[in-house]
Coordinates of C-alpha atoms in Angstrom, one line a residue:
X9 CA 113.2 73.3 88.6
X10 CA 112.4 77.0 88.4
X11 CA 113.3 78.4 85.2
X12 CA 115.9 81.2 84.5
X13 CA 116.5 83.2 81.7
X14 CA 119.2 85.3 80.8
X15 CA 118.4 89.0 80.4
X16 CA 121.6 90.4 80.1
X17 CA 124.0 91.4 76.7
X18 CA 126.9 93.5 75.7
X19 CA 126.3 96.4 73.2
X20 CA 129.7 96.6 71.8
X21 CA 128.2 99.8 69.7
X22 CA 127.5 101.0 73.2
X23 CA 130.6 100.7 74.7
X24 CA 132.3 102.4 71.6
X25 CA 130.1 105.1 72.4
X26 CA 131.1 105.7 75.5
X27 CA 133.5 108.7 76.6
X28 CA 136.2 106.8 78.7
X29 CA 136.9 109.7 82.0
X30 CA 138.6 108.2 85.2
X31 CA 137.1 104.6 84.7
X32 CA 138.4 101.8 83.3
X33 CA 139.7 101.4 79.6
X34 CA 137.3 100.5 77.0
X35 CA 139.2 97.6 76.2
X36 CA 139.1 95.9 80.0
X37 CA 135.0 97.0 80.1
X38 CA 134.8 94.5 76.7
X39 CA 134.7 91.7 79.8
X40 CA 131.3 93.6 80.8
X41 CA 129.0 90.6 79.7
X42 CA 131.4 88.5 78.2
X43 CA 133.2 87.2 81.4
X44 CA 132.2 89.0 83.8
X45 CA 128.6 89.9 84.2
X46 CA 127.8 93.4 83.5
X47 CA 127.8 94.2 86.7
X48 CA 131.1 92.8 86.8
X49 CA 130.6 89.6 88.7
X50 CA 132.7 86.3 86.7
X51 CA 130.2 84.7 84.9
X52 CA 132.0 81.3 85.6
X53 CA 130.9 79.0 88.5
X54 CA 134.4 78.3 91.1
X55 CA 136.9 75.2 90.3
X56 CA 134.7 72.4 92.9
X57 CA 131.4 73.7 91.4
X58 CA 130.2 74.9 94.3
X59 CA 129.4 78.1 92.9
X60 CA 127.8 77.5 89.8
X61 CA 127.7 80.2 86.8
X62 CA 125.7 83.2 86.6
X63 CA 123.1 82.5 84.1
X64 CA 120.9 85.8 84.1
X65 CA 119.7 85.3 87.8
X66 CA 116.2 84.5 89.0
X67 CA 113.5 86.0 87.5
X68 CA 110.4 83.4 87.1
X69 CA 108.7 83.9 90.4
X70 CA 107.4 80.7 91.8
X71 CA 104.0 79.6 91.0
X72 CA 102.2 80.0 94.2
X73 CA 103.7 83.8 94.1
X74 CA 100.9 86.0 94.1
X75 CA 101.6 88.9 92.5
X76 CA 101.5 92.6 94.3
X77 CA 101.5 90.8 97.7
X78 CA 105.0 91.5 98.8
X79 CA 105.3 88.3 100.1
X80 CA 108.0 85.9 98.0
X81 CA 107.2 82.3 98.8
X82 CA 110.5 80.6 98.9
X83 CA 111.6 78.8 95.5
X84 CA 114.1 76.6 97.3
X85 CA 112.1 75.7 100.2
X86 CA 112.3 72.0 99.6
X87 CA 116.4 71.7 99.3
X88 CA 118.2 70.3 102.6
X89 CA 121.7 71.8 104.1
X90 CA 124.7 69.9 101.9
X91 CA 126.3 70.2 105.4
X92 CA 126.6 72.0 108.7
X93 CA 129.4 73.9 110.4
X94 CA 129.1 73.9 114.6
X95 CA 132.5 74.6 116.2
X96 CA 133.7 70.8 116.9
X97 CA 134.3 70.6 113.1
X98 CA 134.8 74.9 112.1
X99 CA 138.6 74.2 111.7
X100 CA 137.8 72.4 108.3
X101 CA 135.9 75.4 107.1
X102 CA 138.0 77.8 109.0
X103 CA 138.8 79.6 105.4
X104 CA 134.9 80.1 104.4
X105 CA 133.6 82.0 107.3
X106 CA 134.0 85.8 108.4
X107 CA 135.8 86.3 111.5
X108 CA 132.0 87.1 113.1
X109 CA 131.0 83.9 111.8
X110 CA 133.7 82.1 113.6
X111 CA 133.2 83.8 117.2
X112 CA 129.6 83.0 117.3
X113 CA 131.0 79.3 116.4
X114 CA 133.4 79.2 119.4
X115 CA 131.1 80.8 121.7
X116 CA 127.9 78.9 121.6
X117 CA 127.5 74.6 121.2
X118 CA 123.9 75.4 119.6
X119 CA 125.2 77.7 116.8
X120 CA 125.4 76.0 113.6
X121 CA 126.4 77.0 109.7
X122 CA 123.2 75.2 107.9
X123 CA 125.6 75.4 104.2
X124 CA 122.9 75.0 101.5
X125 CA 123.2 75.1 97.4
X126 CA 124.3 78.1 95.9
X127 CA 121.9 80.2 93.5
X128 CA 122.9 83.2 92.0
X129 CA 119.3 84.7 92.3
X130 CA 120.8 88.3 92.1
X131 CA 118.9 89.8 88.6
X132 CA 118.6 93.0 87.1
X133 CA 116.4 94.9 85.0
X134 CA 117.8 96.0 81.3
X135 CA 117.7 99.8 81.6
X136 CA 120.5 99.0 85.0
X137 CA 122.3 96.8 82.8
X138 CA 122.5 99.2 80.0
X139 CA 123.6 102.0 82.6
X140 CA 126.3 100.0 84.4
X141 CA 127.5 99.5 81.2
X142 CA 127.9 103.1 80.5
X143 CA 129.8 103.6 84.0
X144 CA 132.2 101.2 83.6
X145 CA 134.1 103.8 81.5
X146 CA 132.8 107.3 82.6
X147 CA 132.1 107.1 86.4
X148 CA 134.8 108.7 88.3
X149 CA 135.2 109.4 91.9
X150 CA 136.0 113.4 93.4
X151 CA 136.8 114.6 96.3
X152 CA 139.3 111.7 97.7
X153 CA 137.0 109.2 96.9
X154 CA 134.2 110.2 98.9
X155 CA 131.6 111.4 96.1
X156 CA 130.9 110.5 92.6
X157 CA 130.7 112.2 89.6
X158 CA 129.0 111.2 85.8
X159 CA 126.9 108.5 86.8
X160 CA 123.7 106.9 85.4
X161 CA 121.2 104.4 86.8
X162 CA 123.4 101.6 87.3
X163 CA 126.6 99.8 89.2
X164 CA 129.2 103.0 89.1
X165 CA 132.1 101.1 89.3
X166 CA 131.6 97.3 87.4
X167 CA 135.1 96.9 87.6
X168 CA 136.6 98.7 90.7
X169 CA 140.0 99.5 91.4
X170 CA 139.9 100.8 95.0
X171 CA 137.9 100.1 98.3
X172 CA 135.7 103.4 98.1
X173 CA 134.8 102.4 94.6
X174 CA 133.8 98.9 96.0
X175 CA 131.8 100.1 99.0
X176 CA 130.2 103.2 96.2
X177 CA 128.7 100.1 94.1
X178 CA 127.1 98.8 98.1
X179 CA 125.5 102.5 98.5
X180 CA 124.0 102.8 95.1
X181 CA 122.9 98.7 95.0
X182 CA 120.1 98.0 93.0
X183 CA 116.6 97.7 95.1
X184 CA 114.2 98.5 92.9
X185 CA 112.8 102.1 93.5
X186 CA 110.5 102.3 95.9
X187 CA 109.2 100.0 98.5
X188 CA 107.4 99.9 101.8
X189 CA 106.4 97.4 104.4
X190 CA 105.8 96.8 107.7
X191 CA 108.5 94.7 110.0
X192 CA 109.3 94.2 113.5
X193 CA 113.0 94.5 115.2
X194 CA 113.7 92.1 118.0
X195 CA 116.6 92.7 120.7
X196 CA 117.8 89.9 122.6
X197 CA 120.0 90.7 125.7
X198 CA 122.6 88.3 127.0
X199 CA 120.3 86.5 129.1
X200 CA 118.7 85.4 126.1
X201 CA 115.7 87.4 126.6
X202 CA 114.1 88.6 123.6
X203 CA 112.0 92.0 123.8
X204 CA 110.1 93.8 120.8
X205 CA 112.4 97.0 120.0
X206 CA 110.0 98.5 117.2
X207 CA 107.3 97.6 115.0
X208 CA 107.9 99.9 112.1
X209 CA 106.3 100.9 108.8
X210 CA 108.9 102.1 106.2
X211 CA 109.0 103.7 103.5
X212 CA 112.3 103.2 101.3
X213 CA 113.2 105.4 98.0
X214 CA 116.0 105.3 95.3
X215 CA 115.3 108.2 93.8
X216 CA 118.5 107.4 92.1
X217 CA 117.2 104.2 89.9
X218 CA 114.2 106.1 89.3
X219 CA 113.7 104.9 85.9
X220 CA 112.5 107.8 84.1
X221 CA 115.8 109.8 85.0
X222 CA 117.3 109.7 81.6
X223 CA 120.5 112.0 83.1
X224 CA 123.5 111.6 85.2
X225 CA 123.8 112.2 88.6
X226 CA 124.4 115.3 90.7
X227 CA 126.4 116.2 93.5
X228 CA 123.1 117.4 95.0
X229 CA 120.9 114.6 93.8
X230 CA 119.4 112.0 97.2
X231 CA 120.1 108.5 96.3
X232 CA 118.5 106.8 98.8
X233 CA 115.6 108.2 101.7
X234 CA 113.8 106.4 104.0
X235 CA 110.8 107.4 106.5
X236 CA 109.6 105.5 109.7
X237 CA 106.7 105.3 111.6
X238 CA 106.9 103.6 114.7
X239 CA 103.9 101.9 116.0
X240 CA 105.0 100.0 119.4
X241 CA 106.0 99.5 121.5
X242 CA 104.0 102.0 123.5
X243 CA 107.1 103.6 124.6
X244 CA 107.8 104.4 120.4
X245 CA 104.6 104.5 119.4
X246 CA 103.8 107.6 117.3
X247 CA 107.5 108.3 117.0
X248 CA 109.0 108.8 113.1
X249 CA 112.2 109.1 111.3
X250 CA 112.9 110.8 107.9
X251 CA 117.0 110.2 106.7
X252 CA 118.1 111.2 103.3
X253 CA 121.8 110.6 101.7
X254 CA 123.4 112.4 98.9
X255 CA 125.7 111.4 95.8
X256 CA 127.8 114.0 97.5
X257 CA 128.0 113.5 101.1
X258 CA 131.0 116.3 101.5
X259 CA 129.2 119.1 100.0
X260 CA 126.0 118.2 101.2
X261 CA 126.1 115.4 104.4
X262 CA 123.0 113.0 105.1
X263 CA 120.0 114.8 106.7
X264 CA 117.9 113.2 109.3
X265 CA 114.7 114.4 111.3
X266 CA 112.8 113.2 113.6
X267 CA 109.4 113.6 115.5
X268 CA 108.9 112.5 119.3
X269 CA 105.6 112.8 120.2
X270 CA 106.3 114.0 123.9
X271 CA 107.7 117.4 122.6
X272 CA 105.0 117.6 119.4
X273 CA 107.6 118.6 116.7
X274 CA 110.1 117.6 114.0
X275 CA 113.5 118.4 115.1
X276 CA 116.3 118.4 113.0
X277 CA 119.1 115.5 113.9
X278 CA 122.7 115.2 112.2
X279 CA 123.4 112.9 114.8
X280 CA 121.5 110.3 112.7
X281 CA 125.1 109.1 111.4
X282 CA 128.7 107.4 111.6
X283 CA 129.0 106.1 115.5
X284 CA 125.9 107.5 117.2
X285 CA 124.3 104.5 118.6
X286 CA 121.1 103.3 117.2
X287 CA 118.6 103.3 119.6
X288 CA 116.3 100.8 117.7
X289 CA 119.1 98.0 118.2
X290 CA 119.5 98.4 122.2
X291 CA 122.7 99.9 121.3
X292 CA 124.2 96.9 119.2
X293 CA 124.5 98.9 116.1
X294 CA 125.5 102.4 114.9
X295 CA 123.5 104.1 112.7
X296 CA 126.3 103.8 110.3
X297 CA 126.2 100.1 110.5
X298 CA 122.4 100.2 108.9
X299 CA 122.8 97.7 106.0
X300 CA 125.9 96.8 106.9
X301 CA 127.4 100.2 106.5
X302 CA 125.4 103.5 105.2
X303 CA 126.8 107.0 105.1
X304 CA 129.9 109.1 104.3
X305 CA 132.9 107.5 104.0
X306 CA 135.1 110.1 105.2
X307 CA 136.4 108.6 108.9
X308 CA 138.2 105.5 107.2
X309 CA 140.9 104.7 104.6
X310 CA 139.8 101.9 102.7
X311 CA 141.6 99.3 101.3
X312 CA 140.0 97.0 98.4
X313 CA 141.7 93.1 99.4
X314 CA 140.7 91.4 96.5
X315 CA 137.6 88.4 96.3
X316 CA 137.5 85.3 98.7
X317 CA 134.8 82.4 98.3
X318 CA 132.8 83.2 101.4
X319 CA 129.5 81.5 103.3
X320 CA 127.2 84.4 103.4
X321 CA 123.1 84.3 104.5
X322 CA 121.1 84.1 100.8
X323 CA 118.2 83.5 99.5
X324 CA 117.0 84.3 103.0
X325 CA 113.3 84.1 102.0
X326 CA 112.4 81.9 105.6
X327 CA 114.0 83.9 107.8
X328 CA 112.3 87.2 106.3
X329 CA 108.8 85.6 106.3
X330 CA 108.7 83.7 109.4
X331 CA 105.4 84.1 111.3
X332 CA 106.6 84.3 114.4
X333 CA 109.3 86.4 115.1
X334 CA 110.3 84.9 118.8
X335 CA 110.5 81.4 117.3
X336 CA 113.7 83.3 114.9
X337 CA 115.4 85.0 118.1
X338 CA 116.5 82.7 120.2
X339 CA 119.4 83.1 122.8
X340 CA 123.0 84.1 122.1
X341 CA 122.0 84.0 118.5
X342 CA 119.2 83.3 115.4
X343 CA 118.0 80.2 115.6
X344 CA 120.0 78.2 112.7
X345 CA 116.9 76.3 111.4
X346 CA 115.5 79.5 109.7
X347 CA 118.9 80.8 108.4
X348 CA 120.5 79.4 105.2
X349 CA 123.8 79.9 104.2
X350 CA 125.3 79.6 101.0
X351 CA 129.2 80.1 99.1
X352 CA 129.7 83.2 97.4
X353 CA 132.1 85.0 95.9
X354 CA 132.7 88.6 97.7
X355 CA 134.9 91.7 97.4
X356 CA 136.6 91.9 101.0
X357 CA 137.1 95.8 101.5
X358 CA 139.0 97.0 104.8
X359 CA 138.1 100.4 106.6
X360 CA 140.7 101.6 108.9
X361 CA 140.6 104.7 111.2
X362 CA 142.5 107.8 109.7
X363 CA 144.4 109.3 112.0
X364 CA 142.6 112.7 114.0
X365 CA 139.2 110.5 113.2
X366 CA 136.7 108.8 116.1
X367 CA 135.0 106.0 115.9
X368 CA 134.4 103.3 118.2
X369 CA 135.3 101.0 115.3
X370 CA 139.1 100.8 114.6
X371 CA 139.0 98.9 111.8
X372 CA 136.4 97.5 109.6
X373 CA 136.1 94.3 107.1
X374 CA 133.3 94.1 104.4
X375 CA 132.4 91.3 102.4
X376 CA 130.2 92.8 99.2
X377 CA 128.2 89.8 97.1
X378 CA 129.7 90.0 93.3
X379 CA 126.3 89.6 92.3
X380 CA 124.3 92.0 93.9
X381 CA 127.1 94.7 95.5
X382 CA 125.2 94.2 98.8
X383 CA 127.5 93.9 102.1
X384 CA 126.6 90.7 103.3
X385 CA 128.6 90.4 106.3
X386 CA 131.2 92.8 108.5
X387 CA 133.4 92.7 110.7
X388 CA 134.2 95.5 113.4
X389 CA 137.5 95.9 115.8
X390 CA 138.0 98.2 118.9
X391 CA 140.9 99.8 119.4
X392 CA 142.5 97.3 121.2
X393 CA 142.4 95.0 118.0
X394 CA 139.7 93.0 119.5
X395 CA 136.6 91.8 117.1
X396 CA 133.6 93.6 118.9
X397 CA 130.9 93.8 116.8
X398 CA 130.0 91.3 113.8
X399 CA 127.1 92.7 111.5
X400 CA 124.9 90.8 108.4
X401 CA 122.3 91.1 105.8
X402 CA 120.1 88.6 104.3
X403 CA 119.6 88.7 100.5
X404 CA 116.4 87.9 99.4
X405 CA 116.0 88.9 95.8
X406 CA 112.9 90.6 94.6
X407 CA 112.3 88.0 91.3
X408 CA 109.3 89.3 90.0
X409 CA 110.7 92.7 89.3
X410 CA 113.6 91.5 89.2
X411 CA 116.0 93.0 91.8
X412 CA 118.3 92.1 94.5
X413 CA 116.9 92.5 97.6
X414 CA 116.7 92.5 101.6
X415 CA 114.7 92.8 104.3
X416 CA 116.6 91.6 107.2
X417 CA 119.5 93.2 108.6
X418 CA 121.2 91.5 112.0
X419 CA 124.3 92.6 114.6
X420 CA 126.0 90.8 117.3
X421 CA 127.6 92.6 120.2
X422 CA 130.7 90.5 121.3
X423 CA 131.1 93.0 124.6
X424 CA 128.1 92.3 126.2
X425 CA 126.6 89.0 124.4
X426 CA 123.4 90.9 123.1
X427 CA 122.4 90.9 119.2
X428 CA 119.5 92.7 117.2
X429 CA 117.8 91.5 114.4
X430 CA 115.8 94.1 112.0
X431 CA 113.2 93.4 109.3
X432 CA 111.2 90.5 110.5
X433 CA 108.1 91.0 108.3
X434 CA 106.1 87.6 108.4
X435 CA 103.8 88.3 111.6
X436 CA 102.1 91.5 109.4
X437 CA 102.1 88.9 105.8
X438 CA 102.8 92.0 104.1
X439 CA 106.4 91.6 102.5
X440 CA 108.2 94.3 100.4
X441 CA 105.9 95.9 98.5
X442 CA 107.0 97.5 95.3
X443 CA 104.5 100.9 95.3
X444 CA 104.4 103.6 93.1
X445 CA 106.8 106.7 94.1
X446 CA 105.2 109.2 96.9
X447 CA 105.1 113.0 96.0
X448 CA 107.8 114.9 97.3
X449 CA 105.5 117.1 99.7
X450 CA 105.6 113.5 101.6
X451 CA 109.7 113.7 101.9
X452 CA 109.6 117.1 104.2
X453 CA 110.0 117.3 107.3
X454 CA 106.3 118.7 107.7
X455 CA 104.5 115.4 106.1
X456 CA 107.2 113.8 108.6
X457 CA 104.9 115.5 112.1
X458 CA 101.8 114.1 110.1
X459 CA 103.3 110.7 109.6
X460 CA 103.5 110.5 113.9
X461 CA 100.7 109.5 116.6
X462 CA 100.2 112.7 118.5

């Protein structure tokens, strides 16, 4: 049994400290570490036991961890499924599984729900703890909901009282700071032929949990940033990306620029956003589907439903490190032997279409781990009502820093029967690689030109 230890505490002195602006009172943030977990997840395990309490989350890597390789042997790699889910017996889990869950279920015989134990792995370093604290009371959000304003390092909204506040806690999740790696993305059309889309070498920054920032948050300040370089196919081979998103995405909306090798520049592209397909996913995706949903918030109304006990893919450590990527994408959908499933609790936020706004999604449901804020699962509707689109994301925390974690990111296409999975990094044996931040000459669009094949 790996051994956990519990890293987290309440400062009362620091929460009588704290200035109370648009968040909660003082007196409902006294459940910050006492019930709830200071990221404002219950402490206590469900009534059946199936989820059991938060007890500090993992942080004692494994032993045969080696440490700076990126590569996070799986601490549960010996535990068996406590049952499976097919479609001849989904009707008695019916009430556990997302609406994409259950088409996938009803479509194909060789789908299956592999339901293992649940671990809340999701931990946290003390200077986030510390700063999600200090949110609870002072965050607040500004124009309409779609910015924040007065946060620190941390969880903005511990406690949140609307859906933007919810889905703010999934764009400023915790990560780490920056990370790199190397991954492949596989589409598989609805033949069931799988084809490399890109091999990829990313560099992700959070220039928001940077850990010397002592200081709140501006409306100009980049949260997140991420560059690509593409190295095949030999159709994308030399191609890069560089996105960037702000606390502010009204006053200052996410910039994205990319270099094609064909024309020998960096051009400029605000298409890199909301419903513009993603090319990388054979057009399964949008680019505001990228970890289950990225970007400004401004196209929706959104509505926060409350918490439901939901089967969501954790502790995906096989799946992210399997060594050969065609073995994972199998026809119609992953192949259930390297994806594990476990009850969580979640935050179900709904997105629905404002009026005078496009989209090709209509509506949109989101299912956001208590533990970790990260959208694990989505559901998307066309116009007509109709589920089109079902989208996930793996958590695989990071133990040894600790941090909650991803690397794999996958989307189903109900239309057409194709689906994309992103963030397959065994075949390299490189993993996520917690590296030192770059300079910020390397986040222009000039290092971008350098970053390409030409």
């Amino acid at each position: 049994m790996l051994k956990k230890k519990t890293i987290w505490t309440l400062s009362a002195l620091a929460l009588a400290a704290t200035t109370a602006l648009a968040g909660v009172s003082t007196d409902e943030a006294k459940k910050l570490g006492t019930t709830l977990t200071p990221v404002g997840a219950e402490v206590a395990g469900n009534a059946d036991k199936s989820i059991p309490p938060y007890t500090g989350g993992l942080t004692t890597p494994p032993a045969d961890y080696q440490k700076g390789s990126g590569v996070r042997p799986d601490p549960f790699a010996s535990e068996k499924p406590l049952y499976s889910i097919t479609g001849t017996n989904m009707a008695q889990h019916e009430a556990k599984l997302t609406a994409g869950t259950r088409e996938l279920l009803k479509r194909h015989s060789s789908m299956r729900v592999d339901v293992y134990p649940s671990h809340r792995t999701a931990a946290y370093p003390k200077f986030v703890l510390d700063n999600t604290i200090k949110n609870a009371t002072a965050v607040k959000t500004t124009d309409g909901g779609l910015a924040v304003e007065g946060t620190y390092a941390g969880i903005p909204f511990p406690i949140p009282k609307t859906g933007q506040e919810a889905m703010w806690n999934h764009l400023l999740r915790y990560s780490g700071h920056t990370l790199t790696t190397k991954y492949d993305s596989i589409n598989v059309n609805a033949s069931g032929s799988a084809v490399l889309a890109t091999t990829g070498e990313i560099t992700l920054d959070y220039p928001y949990y940077d850990p010397k920032r002592t200081g709140q948050s501006g409306s100009k300040d980049v949260f997140f940033r991420a560059k690509v370089a593409y190295t095949a196919p030999a159709r994308r081979a030399g191609e890069a990306l560089l996105v960037q998103d702000y606390i502010n995405m009204q006053e200052n909306p996410r910039k994205g620029w990319q270099y094609l090798p064909g024309q020998r520049r960096v051009k400029m592209s605000p298409d890199l956003a909301y419903d513009t397909p993603n090319p990388a996913t054979a057009g399964t995706s949008t680019f505001d589907d990228s970890y289950v949903f990225s970007g400004a918030m401004d196209r929706y109304d959104w509505k926060l439903v409350g918490k439901k006990e939901i089967l969501v893919p954790y502790n995906t450590f096989k799946l992210a490190h399997a060594k050969d990527p065609y073995a994972v994408t199998t026809p119609n959908h992953l192949n259930p032997d390297y994806l594990r499933w476990e009850l969580h609790r979640v935050w179900v936020v709904e997105a629905t279409l404002k009026e005078g706004k496009r989209h090709i999604y209509a509506k949109r449901n989101y299912y956001l781990d208590e533990d970790s804020w990260y959208a694990l699962a989505s559901d998307q509707y066309d116009a007509r009502g109709q589920l089109y689109r079902a989208g996930f994301m793996g958590l695989m925390p990071f133990y040894e820093q600790p941090a909650p974690g991803s690397a794999t990111q996958f989307f189903y296409d109900f239309a057409t029967g194709s689906y994309n999975i992103i963030g397959l990094l065994g075949a390299y044996n490189v993993g996520m690689k917690f590296i030192d931040p770059l300079p910020e000459k390397q986040w222009t669009s000039d290092a971008l030109a350098g970053a390409g094949v030409r």
